[in-house]
Amino acid sequence: MKAWLQQHLAALVRAARRLTDSPLSALLSILAIGIAMALPAAGYLCLDNLKALGANSGSAQQMSLFLDADANEKTRADIEKRLEALLPGQWRFISRDAALRQMEANEGMAEIVASLPKNPLPDAFILEPDDADPEHLEALRATLGAWPGVAHVQLDSAWIKRFDAFLRLGRLAAHLLAVIFAAGLIAVTFNTIRLQVLGQAEEIEVARLIGATDAFIRRPFCYLGVLQGALGGLTAALLLLAGTLALAPPVSRLAALYGSAFVLRGPSFLHALALIASGASLGWLGAQLSVRLIRDQ
Amino acid sequence: MIVGSQIYKRYPGGFEALKNVSFEIAGGELALVGGHSGAGKTTLLKLLSAIERPTSGSLVVNGQNLVALRPAALPFLRRNLGLVFQDQKLLFDRSALENVLLPLEIIGLAPREAQRRARAALDKVGLLAREKTNPIALSGGEQQRLAIARAVVNRPTILLADEPTANLDEESARQVLDLFIAFHQVRVTVIIATHAPQGLFPGMAARALTLRHGMLIA
């Protein structure tokens, strides 16, 4: 076990040495991988921010529950009880009188309201469920609509569905971009390792002649792919962080003009770790494909 | 113990490098494989070190029949063989010590023990003072001695050398041959392919295997 660990450690050191032996070429490869990973990652980050922006806007998941015009106090209290059980703290009541006052306050509406023989507005509840998933909201609307005393439940589902469809499309595009750039990353690693294998042909031959197994010969190249990919992932995380830091102040200023406290979110520590791990995995895959050349030599 | 029986080696194109070669070399023996250029000496050494396989016949080295040896078992067989090539096959991107360390890294020896053994091997061939030198800065004789240090650092039971003195001056050649004698004296089987075996080891009982046009004639 100790010998096995020592061999892996030695291979890792050899791989690191190979990277530092040709710093410019290593730097360019790492930068290429970093940019390739940063593009789809930026897409995901953008979508996450848009989702947060949608959730922040408040109206995205707002529903209005209108009571029957002849609903009495008991019906209202009963619905309040049910709402508190179903959506605790996520609703507020607007009485028909308060709604009429709000309507009157709107410009040009006072005369119209004054001409009405009686208040036509029903009592209503405004709901803001935490879960803004369109399917969940649709199901909630159906449930609420079936309650006794409820005349109508209004959900601006078209807007939500459009927004959700946009996010889904964006996510799909980001997935496709990720697959394309992952293939690119594998190709970059494959080529780097292939050149290394060709450059080390003499050493490989000598190692074989003195009893090295294929695993021993391949190991440093695999570690090279992993190191290069991991450093590429780190570069991608740093690029995203730099981009976020540059964009966050103007985005916040723009959001403030629309009365929103939205703050652009950059990659989290977990995002950075995921990028590094993805880079390392893809680098390992590219190296694995490339070191098959050693067997064929 | 090495036993070759009715060995044939035919290359693509039909050229027969070895024809019906049979021999036995006992453990600890010093054997000289002689013959003119193209007689089959290098081919026989390549078969013994499992770099190539016989077309037919059987070749048993250290109890393993090389004809039927699985590719995965090859590295482990070679760890018990010390190979010295005419062109040394040294690595010029690392120091003399690092060249000798390579076989020990391959078997996964602890770094401290590996360093100790590699230095001992360099000391044995008289190159300890030049452990940090790149092999390219060594003379031909020193390079050959370094190649021998690398070949023996794993304490192999068999040492195979292909024309180890071909490109050396008389003094360097003598130093190299003295090393082979030293390993033979500690019961290592030493097999040397050379085009001029006569007088190579004066006063020593060396086994002679003479090849002519791929056939063993003595």
Short mmCIF file of C-alpha atoms in Angstrom, two decimals:
data_model
loop_
_atom_site.label_atom_id
_atom_site.label_comp_id
_atom_site.label_asym_id
_atom_site.label_seq_id
_atom_site.Cartn_x
_atom_site.Cartn_y
_atom_site.Cartn_z
CA MET A 1 0.00 0.00 0.00
CA LYS A 2 2.83 2.35 0.94
CA ALA A 3 4.70 1.54 -2.27
CA TRP A 4 1.51 2.13 -4.26
CA LEU A 5 1.02 5.53 -2.63
CA GLN A 6 4.67 6.41 -3.21
CA GLN A 7 4.35 5.55 -6.89
CA HIS A 8 1.26 7.75 -7.20
CA LEU A 9 2.96 10.59 -5.36
CA ALA A 10 6.05 10.25 -7.57
CA ALA A 11 3.82 10.27 -10.67
CA LEU A 12 2.05 13.40 -9.42
CA VAL A 13 5.38 15.13 -8.83
CA ARG A 14 6.59 14.07 -12.30
CA ALA A 15 3.36 15.42 -13.83
CA ALA A 16 3.77 18.75 -12.01
CA ARG A 17 7.37 18.90 -13.20
CA ARG A 18 6.27 18.33 -16.78
CA LEU A 19 3.87 21.25 -16.45
CA THR A 20 6.56 23.54 -15.09
CA ASP A 21 9.13 22.32 -17.62
CA SER A 22 7.21 24.11 -20.40
CA PRO A 23 5.43 26.92 -18.56
CA LEU A 24 4.24 28.89 -21.57
CA SER A 25 2.63 25.95 -23.31
CA ALA A 26 1.12 24.79 -20.00
CA LEU A 27 -0.23 28.28 -19.33
CA LEU A 28 -1.81 28.51 -22.77
CA SER A 29 -3.44 25.08 -22.42
CA ILE A 30 -4.77 25.95 -18.97
CA LEU A 31 -6.09 29.29 -20.24
CA ALA A 32 -7.80 27.58 -23.20
CA ILE A 33 -9.42 25.09 -20.83
CA GLY A 34 -10.35 27.87 -18.40
CA ILE A 35 -12.09 29.93 -21.09
CA ALA A 36 -13.83 26.83 -22.49
CA MET A 37 -15.19 26.05 -19.02
CA ALA A 38 -15.98 29.66 -18.13
CA LEU A 39 -18.38 30.16 -21.06
CA PRO A 40 -21.02 27.53 -20.15
CA ALA A 41 -20.44 28.22 -16.45
CA ALA A 42 -21.18 31.89 -17.12
CA GLY A 43 -24.38 30.78 -18.87
CA TYR A 44 -25.47 28.79 -15.79
CA LEU A 45 -24.56 31.68 -13.51
CA CYS A 46 -26.55 34.07 -15.68
CA LEU A 47 -29.60 31.79 -15.52
CA ASP A 48 -29.29 31.47 -11.75
CA ASN A 49 -29.19 35.25 -11.49
CA LEU A 50 -32.21 35.60 -13.78
CA LYS A 51 -34.11 33.08 -11.68
CA ALA A 52 -33.22 35.03 -8.56
CA LEU A 53 -34.26 38.25 -10.31
CA GLY A 54 -37.61 36.67 -11.23
CA ALA A 55 -38.16 35.51 -7.67
CA ASN A 56 -37.15 38.96 -6.44
CA SER A 57 -39.68 40.77 -8.57
CA GLY A 58 -42.50 39.58 -6.29
CA SER A 59 -45.25 39.56 -8.89
CA ALA A 60 -43.79 36.49 -10.52
CA GLN A 61 -45.57 34.08 -8.18
CA GLN A 62 -48.38 36.34 -6.96
CA MET A 63 -51.90 34.91 -6.95
CA SER A 64 -55.22 36.61 -6.16
CA LEU A 65 -58.00 34.64 -4.49
CA PHE A 66 -61.42 36.34 -4.82
CA LEU A 67 -64.28 35.37 -2.52
CA ASP A 68 -67.91 35.06 -3.56
CA ALA A 69 -69.64 38.46 -3.50
CA ASP A 70 -71.99 37.17 -0.78
CA ALA A 71 -69.27 35.54 1.32
CA ASN A 72 -69.78 36.22 5.02
CA GLU A 73 -67.37 36.60 7.95
CA LYS A 74 -67.47 32.90 8.74
CA THR A 75 -66.46 31.96 5.19
CA ARG A 76 -63.62 34.48 5.30
CA ALA A 77 -62.36 33.18 8.65
CA ASP A 78 -62.56 29.61 7.38
CA ILE A 79 -60.47 30.46 4.31
CA GLU A 80 -57.97 32.35 6.44
CA LYS A 81 -57.55 29.26 8.60
CA ARG A 82 -57.04 27.05 5.55
CA LEU A 83 -54.54 29.48 4.01
CA GLU A 84 -52.51 29.71 7.20
CA ALA A 85 -52.27 25.93 7.24
CA LEU A 86 -51.32 25.71 3.57
CA LEU A 87 -49.18 28.84 3.07
CA PRO A 88 -48.18 30.15 6.48
CA GLY A 89 -47.16 33.82 6.34
CA GLN A 90 -47.40 33.90 2.55
CA TRP A 91 -50.74 35.68 2.19
CA ARG A 92 -52.53 38.89 3.13
CA PHE A 93 -56.19 39.89 3.14
CA ILE A 94 -57.61 42.86 1.21
CA SER A 95 -61.18 43.67 2.11
CA ARG A 96 -63.62 44.80 -0.59
CA ASP A 97 -63.69 48.29 0.98
CA ALA A 98 -59.89 48.55 1.00
CA ALA A 99 -59.81 47.40 -2.62
CA LEU A 100 -62.34 50.07 -3.57
CA ARG A 101 -60.30 52.72 -1.78
CA GLN A 102 -57.20 51.63 -3.68
CA MET A 103 -59.16 51.83 -6.91
CA GLU A 104 -60.42 55.30 -6.05
CA ALA A 105 -56.90 56.43 -5.38
CA ASN A 106 -55.91 55.64 -8.95
CA GLU A 107 -55.97 58.63 -11.24
CA GLY A 108 -59.30 59.10 -13.06
CA MET A 109 -60.99 56.26 -11.19
CA ALA A 110 -62.63 58.35 -8.43
CA GLU A 111 -65.53 59.53 -10.62
CA ILE A 112 -66.16 56.07 -11.98
CA VAL A 113 -66.19 54.58 -8.50
CA ALA A 114 -68.51 57.35 -7.28
CA SER A 115 -70.96 56.54 -10.06
CA LEU A 116 -71.27 52.91 -9.00
CA PRO A 117 -74.51 52.08 -7.15
CA LYS A 118 -72.63 49.71 -4.81
CA ASN A 119 -69.13 48.30 -4.27
CA PRO A 120 -68.74 45.64 -6.99
CA LEU A 121 -65.42 44.32 -5.66
CA PRO A 122 -65.21 41.12 -3.61
CA ASP A 123 -63.05 40.44 -0.58
CA ALA A 124 -59.71 39.03 -1.74
CA PHE A 125 -56.53 37.40 -0.55
CA ILE A 126 -53.14 38.11 -2.16
CA LEU A 127 -50.92 35.03 -2.04
CA GLU A 128 -47.16 34.95 -2.58
CA PRO A 129 -46.11 31.28 -2.36
CA ASP A 130 -42.42 30.64 -1.77
CA ASP A 131 -42.38 27.90 -4.39
CA ALA A 132 -42.64 29.70 -7.74
CA ASP A 133 -42.59 26.56 -9.84
CA PRO A 134 -45.33 27.02 -12.49
CA GLU A 135 -46.62 23.46 -12.08
CA HIS A 136 -46.87 23.91 -8.34
CA LEU A 137 -48.69 27.23 -8.78
CA GLU A 138 -51.14 25.65 -11.23
CA ALA A 139 -51.86 22.83 -8.77
CA LEU A 140 -52.28 25.36 -5.98
CA ARG A 141 -54.71 27.38 -8.08
CA ALA A 142 -56.82 24.26 -8.71
CA THR A 143 -56.84 23.42 -4.99
CA LEU A 144 -57.79 26.92 -3.89
CA GLY A 145 -60.47 27.22 -6.57
CA ALA A 146 -62.24 24.17 -5.16
CA TRP A 147 -62.61 25.65 -1.67
CA PRO A 148 -66.15 26.70 -0.68
CA GLY A 149 -66.73 30.44 -0.86
CA VAL A 150 -63.99 31.02 -3.44
CA ALA A 151 -65.26 32.66 -6.61
CA HIS A 152 -62.06 32.83 -8.61
CA VAL A 153 -58.30 32.35 -8.29
CA GLN A 154 -56.18 34.46 -10.60
CA LEU A 155 -52.66 33.55 -11.48
CA ASP A 156 -50.57 35.41 -14.02
CA SER A 157 -49.49 32.03 -15.30
CA ALA A 158 -48.77 33.16 -18.83
CA TRP A 159 -46.01 35.47 -17.64
CA ILE A 160 -44.62 32.82 -15.33
CA LYS A 161 -44.78 30.19 -18.05
CA ARG A 162 -43.02 32.46 -20.52
CA PHE A 163 -40.31 33.24 -18.00
CA ASP A 164 -39.97 29.60 -17.06
CA ALA A 165 -39.81 28.57 -20.74
CA PHE A 166 -37.10 31.17 -21.26
CA LEU A 167 -35.14 29.79 -18.33
CA ARG A 168 -35.58 26.23 -19.59
CA LEU A 169 -34.39 27.25 -23.04
CA GLY A 170 -31.45 29.08 -21.54
CA ARG A 171 -30.61 26.05 -19.42
CA LEU A 172 -30.78 23.77 -22.45
CA ALA A 173 -28.51 26.13 -24.38
CA ALA A 174 -26.09 26.16 -21.44
CA HIS A 175 -26.18 22.33 -21.32
CA LEU A 176 -25.39 22.15 -25.06
CA LEU A 177 -22.64 24.71 -24.66
CA ALA A 178 -21.25 22.72 -21.73
CA VAL A 179 -21.23 19.49 -23.76
CA ILE A 180 -19.52 21.21 -26.71
CA PHE A 181 -16.89 22.85 -24.54
CA ALA A 182 -16.39 19.65 -22.51
CA ALA A 183 -15.61 17.89 -25.79
CA GLY A 184 -13.23 20.75 -26.59
CA LEU A 185 -11.55 20.40 -23.22
CA ILE A 186 -11.13 16.66 -23.73
CA ALA A 187 -9.65 17.36 -27.17
CA VAL A 188 -7.21 19.94 -25.76
CA THR A 189 -6.09 17.53 -23.03
CA PHE A 190 -5.90 14.65 -25.51
CA ASN A 191 -3.62 16.67 -27.76
CA THR A 192 -1.43 17.97 -24.92
CA ILE A 193 -0.94 14.47 -23.54
CA ARG A 194 -0.39 13.03 -27.03
CA LEU A 195 2.42 15.53 -27.61
CA GLN A 196 3.86 14.68 -24.21
CA VAL A 197 3.69 10.95 -25.00
CA LEU A 198 5.43 11.51 -28.33
CA GLY A 199 8.02 13.74 -26.66
CA GLN A 200 8.69 11.15 -23.98
CA ALA A 201 8.84 8.19 -26.39
CA GLU A 202 12.47 7.46 -25.48
CA GLU A 203 11.76 7.49 -21.76
CA ILE A 204 8.73 5.26 -22.27
CA GLU A 205 10.83 2.78 -24.25
CA VAL A 206 13.55 2.70 -21.59
CA ALA A 207 11.02 2.37 -18.77
CA ARG A 208 9.40 -0.56 -20.57
CA LEU A 209 12.74 -2.28 -21.05
CA ILE A 210 13.55 -2.09 -17.37
CA GLY A 211 10.24 -3.47 -16.18
CA ALA A 212 7.72 -0.63 -16.03
CA THR A 213 4.10 -1.67 -16.34
CA ASP A 214 1.74 0.24 -18.65
CA ALA A 215 0.03 1.64 -15.54
CA PHE A 216 3.34 3.03 -14.26
CA ILE A 217 4.07 4.65 -17.62
CA ARG A 218 0.59 6.09 -18.03
CA ARG A 219 0.18 7.39 -14.49
CA PRO A 220 2.15 10.68 -14.84
CA PHE A 221 0.29 11.48 -18.06
CA CYS A 222 -3.07 10.89 -16.37
CA TYR A 223 -2.03 13.12 -13.48
CA LEU A 224 -0.90 15.72 -16.00
CA GLY A 225 -4.40 15.69 -17.54
CA VAL A 226 -6.00 15.94 -14.09
CA LEU A 227 -3.70 18.79 -13.00
CA GLN A 228 -4.18 20.68 -16.23
CA GLY A 229 -7.98 20.24 -16.08
CA ALA A 230 -8.16 21.23 -12.40
CA LEU A 231 -6.06 24.34 -13.03
CA GLY A 232 -8.29 25.11 -16.02
CA GLY A 233 -11.35 24.80 -13.74
CA LEU A 234 -9.72 27.14 -11.23
CA THR A 235 -8.99 29.60 -14.04
CA ALA A 236 -12.64 29.42 -15.11
CA ALA A 237 -13.78 30.14 -11.52
CA LEU A 238 -11.40 33.11 -11.31
CA LEU A 239 -12.61 34.45 -14.68
CA LEU A 240 -16.23 34.22 -13.50
CA LEU A 241 -15.37 35.90 -10.23
CA ALA A 242 -13.57 38.71 -12.04
CA GLY A 243 -16.52 39.11 -14.43
CA THR A 244 -18.99 39.23 -11.54
CA LEU A 245 -16.93 41.77 -9.65
CA ALA A 246 -16.78 43.95 -12.74
CA LEU A 247 -20.51 43.68 -13.53
CA ALA A 248 -22.05 43.69 -10.05
CA PRO A 249 -21.94 47.48 -9.36
CA PRO A 250 -23.55 48.60 -12.67
CA VAL A 251 -26.17 45.80 -12.43
CA SER A 252 -27.04 46.87 -8.88
CA ARG A 253 -27.34 50.51 -9.99
CA LEU A 254 -29.62 49.47 -12.85
CA ALA A 255 -31.74 47.32 -10.52
CA ALA A 256 -32.01 50.24 -8.07
CA LEU A 257 -33.49 52.40 -10.86
CA TYR A 258 -36.30 49.82 -11.09
CA GLY A 259 -36.73 49.81 -7.32
CA SER A 260 -35.10 46.41 -6.87
CA ALA A 261 -32.42 45.44 -4.39
CA PHE A 262 -31.11 42.80 -6.77
CA VAL A 263 -27.41 41.96 -6.37
CA LEU A 264 -25.53 39.99 -9.05
CA ARG A 265 -24.33 36.70 -7.63
CA GLY A 266 -20.91 35.34 -8.56
CA PRO A 267 -19.63 31.77 -8.32
CA SER A 268 -19.83 30.37 -4.80
CA PHE A 269 -17.05 28.31 -3.19
CA LEU A 270 -19.02 25.19 -4.12
CA HIS A 271 -19.35 26.40 -7.72
CA ALA A 272 -15.57 26.89 -7.84
CA LEU A 273 -15.03 23.40 -6.40
CA ALA A 274 -17.44 21.94 -8.95
CA LEU A 275 -15.58 23.68 -11.78
CA ILE A 276 -12.23 22.37 -10.52
CA ALA A 277 -13.62 18.85 -10.09
CA SER A 278 -15.24 18.94 -13.56
CA GLY A 279 -12.00 20.16 -15.11
CA ALA A 280 -10.02 17.44 -13.34
CA SER A 281 -12.51 14.75 -14.44
CA LEU A 282 -12.57 15.88 -18.05
CA GLY A 283 -8.77 16.20 -18.02
CA TRP A 284 -8.52 12.67 -16.70
CA LEU A 285 -10.85 11.46 -19.46
CA GLY A 286 -8.83 13.22 -22.17
CA ALA A 287 -5.61 11.80 -20.73
CA GLN A 288 -7.11 8.30 -20.53
CA LEU A 289 -8.01 8.46 -24.21
CA SER A 290 -4.57 9.80 -25.08
CA VAL A 291 -2.51 7.30 -23.10
CA ARG A 292 -4.02 4.52 -25.14
CA LEU A 293 -1.37 5.63 -27.63
CA ILE A 294 1.25 4.30 -25.22
CA ARG A 295 -0.20 0.83 -25.43
CA ASP A 296 -0.29 1.06 -29.21
CA GLN A 297 3.30 2.26 -29.45
CA MET B 1 18.80 -21.17 -15.68
CA ILE B 2 18.05 -20.43 -19.32
CA VAL B 3 16.95 -23.16 -21.72
CA GLY B 4 16.39 -22.50 -25.39
CA SER B 5 15.01 -25.30 -27.52
CA GLN B 6 14.67 -25.36 -31.32
CA ILE B 7 14.22 -21.61 -31.51
CA TYR B 8 13.31 -20.05 -34.82
CA LYS B 9 12.88 -16.35 -35.37
CA ARG B 10 11.45 -15.24 -38.69
CA TYR B 11 10.79 -11.55 -39.42
CA PRO B 12 8.05 -10.24 -41.70
CA GLY B 13 9.37 -10.57 -45.23
CA GLY B 14 10.68 -14.05 -44.54
CA PHE B 15 14.16 -13.31 -43.19
CA GLU B 16 15.15 -15.99 -40.69
CA ALA B 17 17.39 -14.46 -38.02
CA LEU B 18 17.60 -17.65 -35.93
CA LYS B 19 17.25 -21.22 -37.10
CA ASN B 20 16.83 -24.21 -34.82
CA VAL B 21 18.87 -22.73 -31.98
CA SER B 22 19.05 -24.82 -28.80
CA PHE B 23 21.19 -24.12 -25.75
CA GLU B 24 21.34 -24.13 -21.96
CA ILE B 25 22.96 -21.56 -19.72
CA ALA B 26 23.26 -22.42 -16.05
CA GLY B 27 22.64 -19.92 -13.26
CA GLY B 28 25.74 -17.82 -12.51
CA GLU B 29 27.39 -18.73 -15.79
CA LEU B 30 29.29 -16.24 -17.96
CA ALA B 31 28.28 -16.73 -21.59
CA LEU B 32 29.58 -14.97 -24.67
CA VAL B 33 27.36 -14.96 -27.74
CA GLY B 34 29.68 -14.51 -30.70
CA GLY B 35 29.37 -14.32 -34.44
CA HIS B 36 29.70 -11.98 -37.38
CA SER B 37 27.44 -9.02 -38.02
CA GLY B 38 23.94 -10.28 -38.83
CA ALA B 39 24.62 -13.71 -37.33
CA GLY B 40 21.68 -13.34 -34.94
CA LYS B 41 23.40 -12.24 -31.69
CA THR B 42 21.21 -9.21 -31.09
CA THR B 43 18.10 -11.17 -32.05
CA LEU B 44 18.97 -13.84 -29.48
CA LEU B 45 19.45 -11.17 -26.80
CA LYS B 46 16.14 -9.56 -27.77
CA LEU B 47 14.44 -12.94 -27.34
CA LEU B 48 16.14 -13.48 -23.98
CA SER B 49 14.97 -10.08 -22.75
CA ALA B 50 11.48 -10.67 -24.18
CA ILE B 51 11.73 -7.62 -26.43
CA GLU B 52 10.78 -10.02 -29.21
CA ARG B 53 9.25 -13.48 -29.21
CA PRO B 54 10.48 -16.58 -31.01
CA THR B 55 8.47 -17.59 -34.06
CA SER B 56 8.63 -21.17 -32.80
CA GLY B 57 10.46 -23.26 -30.25
CA SER B 58 10.66 -22.64 -26.56
CA LEU B 59 12.73 -20.33 -24.44
CA VAL B 60 12.60 -20.68 -20.67
CA VAL B 61 14.13 -17.89 -18.57
CA ASN B 62 13.98 -18.08 -14.79
CA GLY B 63 11.37 -20.83 -15.10
CA GLN B 64 9.11 -18.85 -17.40
CA ASN B 65 8.50 -19.86 -21.01
CA LEU B 66 8.81 -16.61 -22.90
CA VAL B 67 6.87 -17.98 -25.86
CA ALA B 68 3.72 -18.32 -23.78
CA LEU B 69 4.30 -15.34 -21.49
CA ARG B 70 1.31 -13.04 -21.09
CA PRO B 71 2.07 -9.39 -22.00
CA ALA B 72 1.04 -8.33 -18.49
CA ALA B 73 3.75 -10.57 -17.01
CA LEU B 74 6.53 -9.07 -19.15
CA PRO B 75 7.43 -6.13 -16.87
CA PHE B 76 7.84 -8.45 -13.90
CA LEU B 77 10.13 -10.76 -15.88
CA ARG B 78 12.26 -7.79 -16.98
CA ARG B 79 12.70 -6.61 -13.40
CA ASN B 80 14.85 -9.71 -12.90
CA LEU B 81 16.91 -8.99 -15.99
CA GLY B 82 19.58 -6.35 -16.27
CA LEU B 83 19.83 -5.00 -19.81
CA VAL B 84 22.87 -3.15 -21.15
CA PHE B 85 22.59 -1.85 -24.68
CA GLN B 86 25.24 -0.83 -27.15
CA ASP B 87 23.68 2.65 -27.29
CA GLN B 88 23.13 2.66 -23.49
CA LYS B 89 19.59 4.10 -23.75
CA LEU B 90 20.24 6.64 -21.02
CA LEU B 91 17.83 9.50 -20.36
CA PHE B 92 19.46 12.83 -20.99
CA ASP B 93 16.83 14.92 -19.27
CA ARG B 94 17.85 13.66 -15.83
CA SER B 95 21.02 13.21 -13.82
CA ALA B 96 23.14 10.08 -13.55
CA LEU B 97 21.61 9.31 -10.15
CA GLU B 98 18.07 9.78 -11.49
CA ASN B 99 18.83 7.38 -14.34
CA VAL B 100 19.86 4.73 -11.84
CA LEU B 101 16.86 5.50 -9.63
CA LEU B 102 14.36 4.77 -12.42
CA PRO B 103 14.25 0.95 -12.02
CA LEU B 104 13.80 1.41 -8.27
CA GLU B 105 10.95 3.88 -8.77
CA ILE B 106 9.34 1.31 -11.04
CA ILE B 107 9.33 -1.33 -8.31
CA GLY B 108 8.06 1.24 -5.81
CA LEU B 109 11.02 1.22 -3.45
CA ALA B 110 10.90 3.79 -0.64
CA PRO B 111 12.75 6.95 -1.77
CA ARG B 112 15.39 6.82 0.96
CA GLU B 113 16.23 3.15 0.31
CA ALA B 114 16.17 3.78 -3.44
CA GLN B 115 18.67 6.62 -3.07
CA ARG B 116 20.91 4.44 -0.94
CA ARG B 117 20.87 1.59 -3.44
CA ALA B 118 21.30 3.85 -6.46
CA ARG B 119 24.33 5.50 -4.86
CA ALA B 120 25.77 2.09 -4.00
CA ALA B 121 25.37 1.03 -7.64
CA LEU B 122 27.05 4.24 -8.83
CA ASP B 123 29.85 3.65 -6.34
CA LYS B 124 30.29 0.13 -7.67
CA VAL B 125 30.84 1.43 -11.21
CA GLY B 126 33.01 4.32 -10.01
CA LEU B 127 30.58 7.13 -10.80
CA LEU B 128 29.39 8.20 -7.35
CA ALA B 129 31.30 11.47 -7.61
CA ARG B 130 29.36 12.24 -10.80
CA GLU B 131 25.87 11.40 -9.53
CA LYS B 132 24.52 14.87 -10.32
CA THR B 133 26.05 15.00 -13.78
CA ASN B 134 23.84 14.77 -16.83
CA PRO B 135 24.83 11.62 -18.76
CA ILE B 136 25.47 13.73 -21.84
CA ALA B 137 28.50 15.17 -20.05
CA LEU B 138 29.94 11.70 -19.41
CA SER B 139 32.46 9.95 -21.66
CA GLY B 140 31.44 6.86 -23.65
CA GLY B 141 32.98 4.53 -21.07
CA GLU B 142 31.30 6.36 -18.22
CA GLN B 143 27.96 6.25 -20.01
CA GLN B 144 28.34 2.50 -20.44
CA ARG B 145 29.24 2.09 -16.76
CA LEU B 146 26.21 4.20 -15.85
CA ALA B 147 24.06 1.92 -18.01
CA ILE B 148 25.50 -1.05 -16.11
CA ALA B 149 24.72 0.62 -12.77
CA ARG B 150 21.12 1.09 -13.91
CA ALA B 151 20.97 -2.54 -15.11
CA VAL B 152 22.21 -4.00 -11.82
CA VAL B 153 20.59 -1.67 -9.28
CA ASN B 154 17.58 -4.00 -9.09
CA ARG B 155 19.92 -6.90 -8.27
CA PRO B 156 18.90 -8.95 -11.31
CA THR B 157 19.69 -12.63 -11.60
CA ILE B 158 20.61 -12.28 -15.27
CA LEU B 159 22.63 -9.51 -16.91
CA LEU B 160 22.33 -9.22 -20.68
CA ALA B 161 24.65 -6.94 -22.64
CA ASP B 162 24.65 -6.27 -26.36
CA GLU B 163 28.08 -5.23 -27.67
CA PRO B 164 28.79 -3.29 -24.47
CA THR B 165 32.34 -2.37 -25.48
CA ALA B 166 31.79 -1.76 -29.18
CA ASN B 167 32.28 2.01 -29.08
CA LEU B 168 34.80 2.21 -26.25
CA ASP B 169 38.54 2.69 -26.15
CA GLU B 170 40.66 -0.10 -24.74
CA GLU B 171 40.86 1.27 -21.20
CA SER B 172 37.14 2.03 -20.94
CA ALA B 173 36.32 -1.37 -22.42
CA ARG B 174 38.50 -3.06 -19.80
CA GLN B 175 36.75 -1.18 -16.98
CA VAL B 176 33.36 -2.24 -18.31
CA LEU B 177 34.42 -5.88 -18.72
CA ASP B 178 35.83 -5.88 -15.20
CA LEU B 179 32.40 -4.90 -13.96
CA PHE B 180 30.84 -7.85 -15.75
CA ILE B 181 33.43 -10.13 -14.15
CA ALA B 182 32.56 -8.69 -10.74
CA PHE B 183 28.87 -9.45 -11.23
CA HIS B 184 29.64 -12.93 -12.56
CA GLN B 185 31.69 -13.57 -9.43
CA VAL B 186 28.64 -12.88 -7.26
CA ARG B 187 26.65 -15.53 -9.18
CA VAL B 188 24.84 -13.25 -11.57
CA THR B 189 24.31 -14.94 -14.94
CA VAL B 190 26.09 -12.71 -17.45
CA ILE B 191 25.39 -13.02 -21.17
CA ILE B 192 27.31 -10.77 -23.51
CA ALA B 193 26.78 -10.54 -27.24
CA THR B 194 29.98 -9.53 -29.01
CA HIS B 195 31.42 -9.87 -32.48
CA ALA B 196 34.89 -10.56 -31.01
CA PRO B 197 34.61 -12.87 -28.00
CA GLN B 198 38.19 -14.10 -28.25
CA GLY B 199 40.39 -12.79 -25.48
CA LEU B 200 37.62 -10.76 -23.92
CA PHE B 201 37.98 -12.49 -20.57
CA PRO B 202 41.49 -13.94 -20.54
CA GLY B 203 41.99 -16.73 -18.03
CA MET B 204 38.25 -17.10 -17.34
CA ALA B 205 36.00 -20.01 -18.13
CA ALA B 206 33.45 -18.27 -20.26
CA ARG B 207 30.81 -20.24 -22.12
CA ALA B 208 30.89 -19.54 -25.88
CA LEU B 209 27.78 -19.61 -28.06
CA THR B 210 28.76 -18.93 -31.63
CA LEU B 211 26.18 -18.09 -34.24
CA ARG B 212 26.59 -18.13 -38.01
CA HIS B 213 23.77 -17.09 -40.31
CA GLY B 214 21.27 -17.65 -37.50
CA MET B 215 22.48 -21.12 -36.59
CA LEU B 216 24.34 -22.10 -33.44
CA ILE B 217 27.58 -23.69 -34.50
CA ALA B 218 29.32 -24.01 -31.13
#
